[in-house]
PDB file of C-alpha atoms (C1' of nucleotides) in Angstrom:
ATOM      1  CA  MET A   1      -4.663 -16.450  -0.687  1.00 83.00           C
ATOM      2  CA  SER A   2      -5.552 -15.781  -4.030  1.00 90.00           C
ATOM      3  CA  TRP A   3      -6.456 -12.187  -5.717  1.00 94.00           C
ATOM      4  CA  THR A   4     -10.092 -12.276  -5.513  1.00 94.00           C
ATOM      5  CA  ASP A   5     -11.921  -9.410  -6.922  1.00 93.00           C
ATOM      6  CA  GLU A   6     -12.347  -7.846  -3.539  1.00 92.00           C
ATOM      7  CA  ARG A   7      -8.863  -8.389  -2.623  1.00 93.00           C
ATOM      8  CA  VAL A   8      -7.750  -6.547  -5.890  1.00 94.00           C
ATOM      9  CA  GLU A   9     -10.327  -3.776  -5.256  1.00 93.00           C
ATOM     10  CA  THR A  10      -8.828  -3.174  -1.800  1.00 92.00           C
ATOM     11  CA  LEU A  11      -5.436  -3.041  -3.160  1.00 93.00           C
ATOM     12  CA  LYS A  12      -6.442  -0.718  -5.858  1.00 92.00           C
ATOM     13  CA  LYS A  13      -8.126   1.609  -3.269  1.00 92.00           C
ATOM     14  CA  MET A  14      -5.230   1.441  -0.730  1.00 91.00           C
ATOM     15  CA  TRP A  15      -2.690   2.035  -3.338  1.00 92.00           C
ATOM     16  CA  GLY A  16      -4.664   4.763  -4.921  1.00 90.00           C
ATOM     17  CA  GLU A  17      -4.734   6.336  -1.203  1.00 86.00           C
ATOM     18  CA  GLY A  18      -0.879   6.162  -1.187  1.00 87.00           C
ATOM     19  CA  GLN A  19      -0.758   3.551   1.342  1.00 87.00           C
ATOM     20  CA  SER A  20       2.401   1.457   1.287  1.00 91.00           C
ATOM     21  CA  ALA A  21       2.529  -1.868   0.100  1.00 94.00           C
ATOM     22  CA  SER A  22       3.339  -3.383   3.346  1.00 91.00           C
ATOM     23  CA  GLN A  23       0.545  -1.603   4.589  1.00 88.00           C
ATOM     24  CA  ILE A  24      -1.831  -2.763   2.212  1.00 93.00           C
ATOM     25  CA  ALA A  25      -0.285  -6.374   2.791  1.00 94.00           C
ATOM     26  CA  LYS A  26      -1.117  -6.265   6.315  1.00 88.00           C
ATOM     27  CA  GLU A  27      -4.502  -5.211   5.586  1.00 88.00           C
ATOM     28  CA  LEU A  28      -5.069  -7.857   3.243  1.00 90.00           C
ATOM     29  CA  GLY A  29      -3.266 -10.296   5.115  1.00 86.00           C
ATOM     30  CA  GLY A  30      -1.907 -13.677   3.934  1.00 90.00           C
ATOM     31  CA  VAL A  31       0.329 -11.755   1.527  1.00 94.00           C
ATOM     32  CA  THR A  32       3.696 -10.205   1.886  1.00 94.00           C
ATOM     33  CA  ARG A  33       4.537  -6.725   0.506  1.00 94.00           C
ATOM     34  CA  ASN A  34       6.309  -8.037  -2.346  1.00 95.00           C
ATOM     35  CA  ALA A  35       3.222  -9.758  -3.338  1.00 95.00           C
ATOM     36  CA  VAL A  36       1.212  -6.562  -3.280  1.00 95.00           C
ATOM     37  CA  ILE A  37       3.933  -4.657  -5.342  1.00 95.00           C
ATOM     38  CA  GLY A  38       3.950  -7.483  -7.748  1.00 95.00           C
ATOM     39  CA  LYS A  39       0.350  -7.471  -8.299  1.00 95.00           C
ATOM     40  CA  VAL A  40       0.637  -3.693  -8.507  1.00 95.00           C
ATOM     41  CA  HIS A  41       2.999  -3.773 -11.287  1.00 93.00           C
ATOM     42  CA  ARG A  42       1.055  -6.457 -13.122  1.00 93.00           C
ATOM     43  CA  LEU A  43      -2.163  -4.595 -12.648  1.00 91.00           C
ATOM     44  CA  GLY A  44      -0.236  -1.748 -14.385  1.00 89.00           C
ATOM     45  CA  LEU A  45      -0.926   0.954 -11.592  1.00 84.00           C
ATOM     46  CA  SER A  46       2.690   1.235 -10.544  1.00 77.00           C
ATOM     47  CA  ASN A  47       2.156   4.985 -11.238  1.00 71.00           C
ATOM     48  CA  ARG A  48       0.056   6.230  -8.047  1.00 66.00           C
ATOM     49  CA  THR A  49      -2.897   8.406  -9.037  1.00 57.00           C
ATOM     50  CA  ALA A  50      -1.892  11.514  -6.945  1.00 47.00           C
ATOM     51  CA  GLY A  51      -1.310  14.892  -6.997  1.00 46.00           C
ATOM     52  CA  ALA A  52      -3.301  15.730 -10.244  1.00 43.00           C
ATOM     53  CA  PRO A  53      -5.021  12.864 -11.731  1.00 46.00           C
ATOM     54  CA  ALA A  54      -7.594  15.057 -13.237  1.00 40.00           C
ATOM     55  CA  ALA A  55      -4.543  17.143 -14.757  1.00 40.00           C
ATOM     56  CA  ALA A  56      -2.952  14.157 -16.067  1.00 41.00           C
ATOM     57  CA  ALA A  57      -6.049  12.769 -17.482  1.00 41.00           C
ATOM     58  CA  ALA A  58      -6.548  15.909 -19.350  1.00 41.00           C
ATOM     59  CA  ALA A  59      -2.961  16.439 -20.717  1.00 42.00           C
ATOM     60  CA  LYS A  60      -3.113  12.744 -21.921  1.00 43.00           C
ATOM     61  CA  PRO A  61      -6.544  11.713 -22.876  1.00 43.00           C
ATOM     62  CA  GLU A  62      -5.922   8.407 -24.312  1.00 41.00           C
ATOM     63  CA  PRO A  63      -8.567   7.761 -26.936  1.00 40.00           C
ATOM     64  CA  LYS A  64      -8.408   4.152 -25.709  1.00 38.00           C
ATOM     65  CA  ALA A  65     -11.314   2.086 -26.109  1.00 38.00           C
ATOM     66  CA  LYS A  66     -12.134   0.162 -22.820  1.00 39.00           C
ATOM     67  CA  PRO A  67     -12.248  -3.684 -23.165  1.00 41.00           C
ATOM     68  CA  ALA A  68     -13.944  -3.344 -19.891  1.00 38.00           C
ATOM     69  CA  ALA A  69     -16.365  -6.271 -19.757  1.00 39.00           C
ATOM     70  CA  SER A  70     -18.890  -4.673 -17.575  1.00 38.00           C
ATOM     71  CA  LYS A  71     -20.857  -7.315 -15.744  1.00 39.00           C
ATOM     72  CA  ALA A  72     -23.258  -4.970 -13.985  1.00 38.00           C
ATOM     73  CA  GLU A  73     -24.217  -3.248 -17.318  1.00 38.00           C
ATOM     74  CA  ALA A  74     -25.391  -6.448 -19.064  1.00 37.00           C
ATOM     75  CA  LYS A  75     -27.985  -6.837 -16.588  1.00 38.00           C
ATOM     76  CA  PRO A  76     -31.001  -4.696 -16.144  1.00 39.00           C
ATOM     77  CA  LYS A  77     -31.026  -3.738 -12.624  1.00 38.00           C
ATOM     78  CA  PRO A  78     -34.297  -2.844 -11.013  1.00 39.00           C
ATOM     79  CA  ALA A  79     -33.658  -0.298  -8.571  1.00 37.00           C
ATOM     80  CA  ALA A  80     -34.386  -2.872  -5.830  1.00 36.00           C
ATOM     81  CA  LYS A  81     -31.312  -2.105  -4.055  1.00 37.00           C
ATOM     82  CA  PRO A  82     -29.293   1.095  -4.117  1.00 39.00           C
ATOM     83  CA  ALA A  83     -26.320  -1.009  -4.140  1.00 37.00           C
ATOM     84  CA  ALA A  84     -23.958   2.199  -4.841  1.00 38.00           C
ATOM     85  CA  GLU A  85     -20.708   1.452  -5.927  1.00 39.00           C
ATOM     86  CA  PRO A  86     -17.773   3.923  -4.488  1.00 41.00           C
ATOM     87  CA  GLU A  87     -16.048   3.619  -7.733  1.00 39.00           C
ATOM     88  CA  ALA A  88     -15.729   7.016  -8.932  1.00 38.00           C
ATOM     89  CA  GLU A  89     -14.046   7.339 -12.436  1.00 39.00           C
ATOM     90  CA  ALA A  90     -13.907  10.057 -14.937  1.00 38.00           C
ATOM     91  CA  ALA A  91     -14.597  12.900 -12.245  1.00 38.00           C
ATOM     92  CA  PRO A  92     -14.804  15.998 -14.018  1.00 39.00           C
ATOM     93  CA  ALA A  93     -13.997  17.998 -11.206  1.00 38.00           C
ATOM     94  CA  PRO A  94     -10.744  17.747  -9.465  1.00 40.00           C
ATOM     95  CA  GLU A  95     -10.626  15.415  -6.451  1.00 40.00           C
ATOM     96  CA  SER A  96      -9.365  16.420  -3.437  1.00 40.00           C
ATOM     97  CA  GLU A  97      -8.248  13.378  -1.743  1.00 41.00           C
ATOM     98  CA  GLU A  98      -7.704  13.108   1.794  1.00 41.00           C
ATOM     99  CA  PRO A  99      -4.516  11.243   2.870  1.00 41.00           C
ATOM    100  CA  ALA A 100      -6.092  10.382   5.884  1.00 40.00           C
ATOM    101  CA  ALA A 101      -8.448   7.663   4.802  1.00 39.00           C
ATOM    102  CA  ALA A 102      -9.471   6.487   8.087  1.00 39.00           C
ATOM    103  CA  PRO A 103     -12.915   4.623   7.738  1.00 42.00           C
ATOM    104  CA  ALA A 104     -12.735   3.589  11.477  1.00 39.00           C
ATOM    105  CA  PRO A 105     -15.631   5.348  13.201  1.00 42.00           C
ATOM    106  CA  LYS A 106     -14.214   5.653  16.477  1.00 40.00           C
ATOM    107  CA  PRO A 107     -16.726   6.457  19.196  1.00 43.00           C
ATOM    108  CA  ASN A 108     -15.093   9.060  21.105  1.00 46.00           C
ATOM    109  CA  LEU A 109     -16.232   8.260  24.469  1.00 43.00           C
ATOM    110  CA  PRO A 110     -15.639  11.003  26.831  1.00 46.00           C
ATOM    111  CA  ALA A 111     -13.792   8.556  29.308  1.00 48.00           C
ATOM    112  CA  ARG A 112     -11.914  11.145  30.659  1.00 48.00           C
ATOM    113  CA  LYS A 113     -12.863  10.578  34.190  1.00 49.00           C
ATOM    114  CA  GLN A 114      -9.806  11.837  35.899  1.00 52.00           C
ATOM    115  CA  ILE A 115      -6.582  13.134  35.398  1.00 54.00           C
ATOM    116  CA  ILE A 116      -3.756  10.868  36.527  1.00 45.00           C
ATOM    117  CA  PRO A 117      -0.387  12.494  37.082  1.00 50.00           C
ATOM    118  CA  ALA A 118       2.441  10.654  35.937  1.00 52.00           C
ATOM    119  CA  GLY A 119       4.622   8.863  38.731  1.00 49.00           C
ATOM    120  CA  GLN A 120       7.669   8.753  36.540  1.00 48.00           C
ATOM    121  CA  PRO A 121       9.903  11.527  35.716  1.00 50.00           C
ATOM    122  CA  LEU A 122       9.346  12.704  32.263  1.00 48.00           C
ATOM    123  CA  PRO A 123      12.424  13.068  30.274  1.00 52.00           C
ATOM    124  CA  PRO A 124      11.296  15.965  27.988  1.00 52.00           C
ATOM    125  CA  GLN A 125       9.842  17.944  30.418  1.00 49.00           C
ATOM    126  CA  PRO A 126       7.676  17.184  33.593  1.00 45.00           C
ATOM    127  CA  SER A 127       5.542  20.129  32.540  1.00 45.00           C
ATOM    128  CA  ALA A 128       2.378  18.987  31.760  1.00 49.00           C
ATOM    129  CA  ASN A 129       1.898  15.698  33.521  1.00 55.00           C
ATOM    130  CA  GLU A 130      -1.279  15.040  32.210  1.00 66.00           C
ATOM    131  CA  ILE A 131      -1.548  11.603  30.394  1.00 68.00           C
ATOM    132  CA  SER A 132      -4.443   9.686  29.503  1.00 74.00           C
ATOM    133  CA  PRO A 133      -5.104   6.513  31.605  1.00 77.00           C
ATOM    134  CA  GLU A 134      -4.791   4.453  28.617  1.00 75.00           C
ATOM    135  CA  ALA A 135      -1.569   5.699  27.814  1.00 76.00           C
ATOM    136  CA  LEU A 136      -0.413   5.259  31.319  1.00 81.00           C
ATOM    137  CA  ALA A 137      -1.677   1.858  31.316  1.00 78.00           C
ATOM    138  CA  LYS A 138       0.100   1.122  28.183  1.00 78.00           C
ATOM    139  CA  VAL A 139       3.426   2.307  29.647  1.00 83.00           C
ATOM    140  CA  SER A 140       3.221   0.075  32.953  1.00 83.00           C
ATOM    141  CA  GLU A 141       2.310  -2.700  30.927  1.00 78.00           C
ATOM    142  CA  ILE A 142       5.344  -2.313  28.419  1.00 81.00           C
ATOM    143  CA  GLU A 143       7.325  -1.432  31.287  1.00 82.00           C
ATOM    144  CA  LYS A 144       7.335  -5.025  32.173  1.00 78.00           C
ATOM    145  CA  LYS A 145       8.266  -6.199  28.776  1.00 78.00           C
ATOM    146  CA  ALA A 146      10.930  -3.332  28.535  1.00 82.00           C
ATOM    147  CA  LYS A 147      14.390  -4.939  27.708  1.00 75.00           C
ATOM    148  CA  LYS A 148      15.906  -2.726  30.877  1.00 81.00           C
ATOM    149  CA  ILE A 149      18.981  -1.741  29.018  1.00 84.00           C
ATOM    150  CA  GLY A 150      21.746   0.344  30.144  1.00 83.00           C
ATOM    151  CA  LEU A 151      23.074   3.598  28.836  1.00 84.00           C
ATOM    152  CA  MET A 152      25.834   1.684  26.794  1.00 79.00           C
ATOM    153  CA  GLU A 153      23.245  -0.553  25.004  1.00 76.00           C
ATOM    154  CA  LEU A 154      21.234   2.489  23.861  1.00 81.00           C
ATOM    155  CA  THR A 155      21.002   2.401  20.097  1.00 78.00           C
ATOM    156  CA  GLU A 156      19.537   4.639  17.401  1.00 75.00           C
ATOM    157  CA  ARG A 157      16.228   2.252  17.511  1.00 76.00           C
ATOM    158  CA  THR A 158      16.070   1.387  21.189  1.00 83.00           C
ATOM    159  CA  CYS A 159      13.553   3.198  23.107  1.00 87.00           C
ATOM    160  CA  LYS A 160      15.528   5.600  25.135  1.00 88.00           C
ATOM    161  CA  TRP A 161      12.745   6.127  27.852  1.00 91.00           C
ATOM    162  CA  PRO A 162      14.537   6.378  31.207  1.00 90.00           C
ATOM    163  CA  VAL A 163      13.063   4.474  34.037  1.00 90.00           C
ATOM    164  CA  GLY A 164      13.910   4.829  37.724  1.00 88.00           C
ATOM    165  CA  ASP A 165      16.250   7.221  39.259  1.00 89.00           C
ATOM    166  CA  PRO A 166      19.697   7.768  37.475  1.00 87.00           C
ATOM    167  CA  ALA A 167      21.159   7.952  40.980  1.00 90.00           C
ATOM    168  CA  THR A 168      20.295   4.320  41.800  1.00 90.00           C
ATOM    169  CA  ASP A 169      20.972   0.918  40.527  1.00 86.00           C
ATOM    170  CA  ASP A 170      17.504   0.459  39.636  1.00 87.00           C
ATOM    171  CA  PHE A 171      17.623   2.643  36.629  1.00 89.00           C
ATOM    172  CA  TRP A 172      17.242   1.405  33.091  1.00 88.00           C
ATOM    173  CA  PHE A 173      16.209   2.614  29.692  1.00 88.00           C
ATOM    174  CA  CYS A 174      13.103   0.846  27.974  1.00 88.00           C
ATOM    175  CA  GLY A 175      15.103  -0.575  25.124  1.00 83.00           C
ATOM    176  CA  LEU A 176      12.148  -1.636  23.206  1.00 83.00           C
ATOM    177  CA  PRO A 177      12.071  -1.137  19.388  1.00 81.00           C
ATOM    178  CA  VAL A 178      11.553   2.327  18.672  1.00 82.00           C
ATOM    179  CA  GLN A 179       8.813   3.852  16.277  1.00 77.00           C
ATOM    180  CA  GLN A 180      10.445   4.988  13.336  1.00 72.00           C
ATOM    181  CA  GLY A 181      11.796   8.316  13.633  1.00 68.00           C
ATOM    182  CA  LYS A 182      11.113   8.813  17.140  1.00 78.00           C
ATOM    183  CA  PRO A 183      13.253   8.187  20.146  1.00 84.00           C
ATOM    184  CA  TYR A 184      11.001   6.187  22.113  1.00 87.00           C
ATOM    185  CA  CYS A 185       8.814   2.991  21.543  1.00 85.00           C
ATOM    186  CA  GLU A 186       5.258   3.257  20.588  1.00 81.00           C
ATOM    187  CA  ALA A 187       3.972   3.369  24.296  1.00 83.00           C
ATOM    188  CA  HIS A 188       6.495   5.886  25.289  1.00 86.00           C
ATOM    189  CA  VAL A 189       5.607   8.044  22.471  1.00 81.00           C
ATOM    190  CA  GLY A 190       2.133   7.991  23.622  1.00 78.00           C
ATOM    191  CA  VAL A 191       3.173   9.815  26.647  1.00 81.00           C
ATOM    192  CA  ALA A 192       6.244  11.880  25.601  1.00 79.00           C
ATOM    193  CA  PHE A 193       4.337  13.616  22.887  1.00 71.00           C
ATOM    194  CA  GLN A 194       0.956  14.627  24.333  1.00 67.00           C
ATOM    195  CA  PRO A 195      -0.831  16.961  22.033  1.00 61.00           C
ATOM    196  CA  MET A 196      -0.313  19.979  23.909  1.00 61.00           C
ATOM    197  CA  SER A 197      -2.854  19.962  26.712  1.00 52.00           C
ATOM    198  CA  ALA A 198      -4.465  23.260  27.693  1.00 46.00           C
ATOM    199  CA  ARG A 199      -1.831  24.297  30.138  1.00 49.00           C
ATOM    200  CA  ARG A 200      -3.262  27.502  31.213  1.00 51.00           C
ATOM    201  CA  ASP A 201      -3.933  27.050  34.530  1.00 52.00           C
ATOM    202  CA  ARG A 202      -0.622  28.633  35.978  1.00 47.00           C
ATOM    203  CA  ARG A 203      -0.663  29.999  39.294  1.00 47.00           C
ATOM    204  CA  ARG A 204      -0.182  33.487  39.789  1.00 37.00           C
TER     205      ARG A 204
ATOM    206  C1'  DC B   1      18.492  -1.170  11.091  1.00 56.26           C
ATOM    207  C1'  DC B   2      14.053   0.211   9.734  1.00 56.26           C
ATOM    208  C1'  DC B   3      11.450   1.280   5.849  1.00 56.26           C
ATOM    209  C1'  DT B   4      10.053   2.491   0.558  1.00 56.26           C
ATOM    210  C1'  DG B   5       8.874   0.676  -4.318  1.00 56.26           C
ATOM    211  C1'  DA B   6      11.266  -1.959  -8.642  1.00 56.26           C
ATOM    212  C1'  DT B   7      12.723  -5.785 -10.914  1.00 56.26           C
ATOM    213  C1'  DT B   8      14.007 -10.438 -12.135  1.00 56.26           C
ATOM    214  C1'  DC B   9      12.800 -15.065 -12.488  1.00 56.26           C
ATOM    215  C1'  DG B  10      11.716 -19.690 -11.248  1.00 56.26           C
ATOM    216  C1'  DC B  11       7.451 -21.569 -10.330  1.00 56.26           C
TER     217       DC B  11
ATOM    218  C1'  DG C   1      -0.143 -14.746 -12.919  1.00 56.26           C
ATOM    219  C1'  DC C   2       2.359 -15.159  -8.726  1.00 56.26           C
ATOM    220  C1'  DG C   3       5.527 -13.528  -5.174  1.00 56.26           C
ATOM    221  C1'  DA C   4      10.343 -14.534  -3.149  1.00 56.26           C
ATOM    222  C1'  DA C   5      14.830 -12.977  -3.865  1.00 56.26           C
ATOM    223  C1'  DT C   6      17.049  -9.374  -5.134  1.00 56.26           C
ATOM    224  C1'  DC C   7      18.151  -4.491  -6.166  1.00 56.26           C
ATOM    225  C1'  DA C   8      18.063   0.479  -5.217  1.00 56.26           C
ATOM    226  C1'  DG C   9      17.342   3.753  -2.838  1.00 56.26           C
ATOM    227  C1'  DG C  10      15.565   6.928   2.051  1.00 56.26           C
TER     228       DG C  10
END
DNA sequence: CCCTGATTCGC
DNA sequence: GCGAATCAGG
């Protein structure tokens, strides 16, 4: 893979958005995070434009002539196509950059057909046992791949999700690699940290 | 150990 | 210019 214009553009964009080098590398594909970092430095944008780019520009207005060879400018473009470039430079107004730049147009399908109660005892609290079908399916699926480790094998980055009855032989911990920070693997994090379901239907 | 970016240096 | 290896943290 080489640093084509597009790839560099993606790199710039993502780096500007604060994405990590590894994330960028993953996105681009065919490169390692080292390559990305190396390129970032070569491009001279090791300094992320974050926080107050406008302020930095105002405080340090470099009277530098731009050697930018504008290819688009040389050609008189008939307004045939509104090929608008999302490139915004020299914006007088302070840009409010959103850290969450997810261009993924997720079709929020209301596939919430029914609520499936979790069959497993939930470690945190068996309170709101309302897990999305997807998450549940995910869990039962990874449960097959679970390393099924014992209490002694638990380390700081093994999923500590218990499965089975502790009073039985058939008891083990998931043991898969945890999601950074969390005590569980990705799948189990999904069911462990549910977005506070509206739990107001208390009996009274 | 996982991750982060920064730097070096042979290619 | 490129990026793996390495360094230096978190």
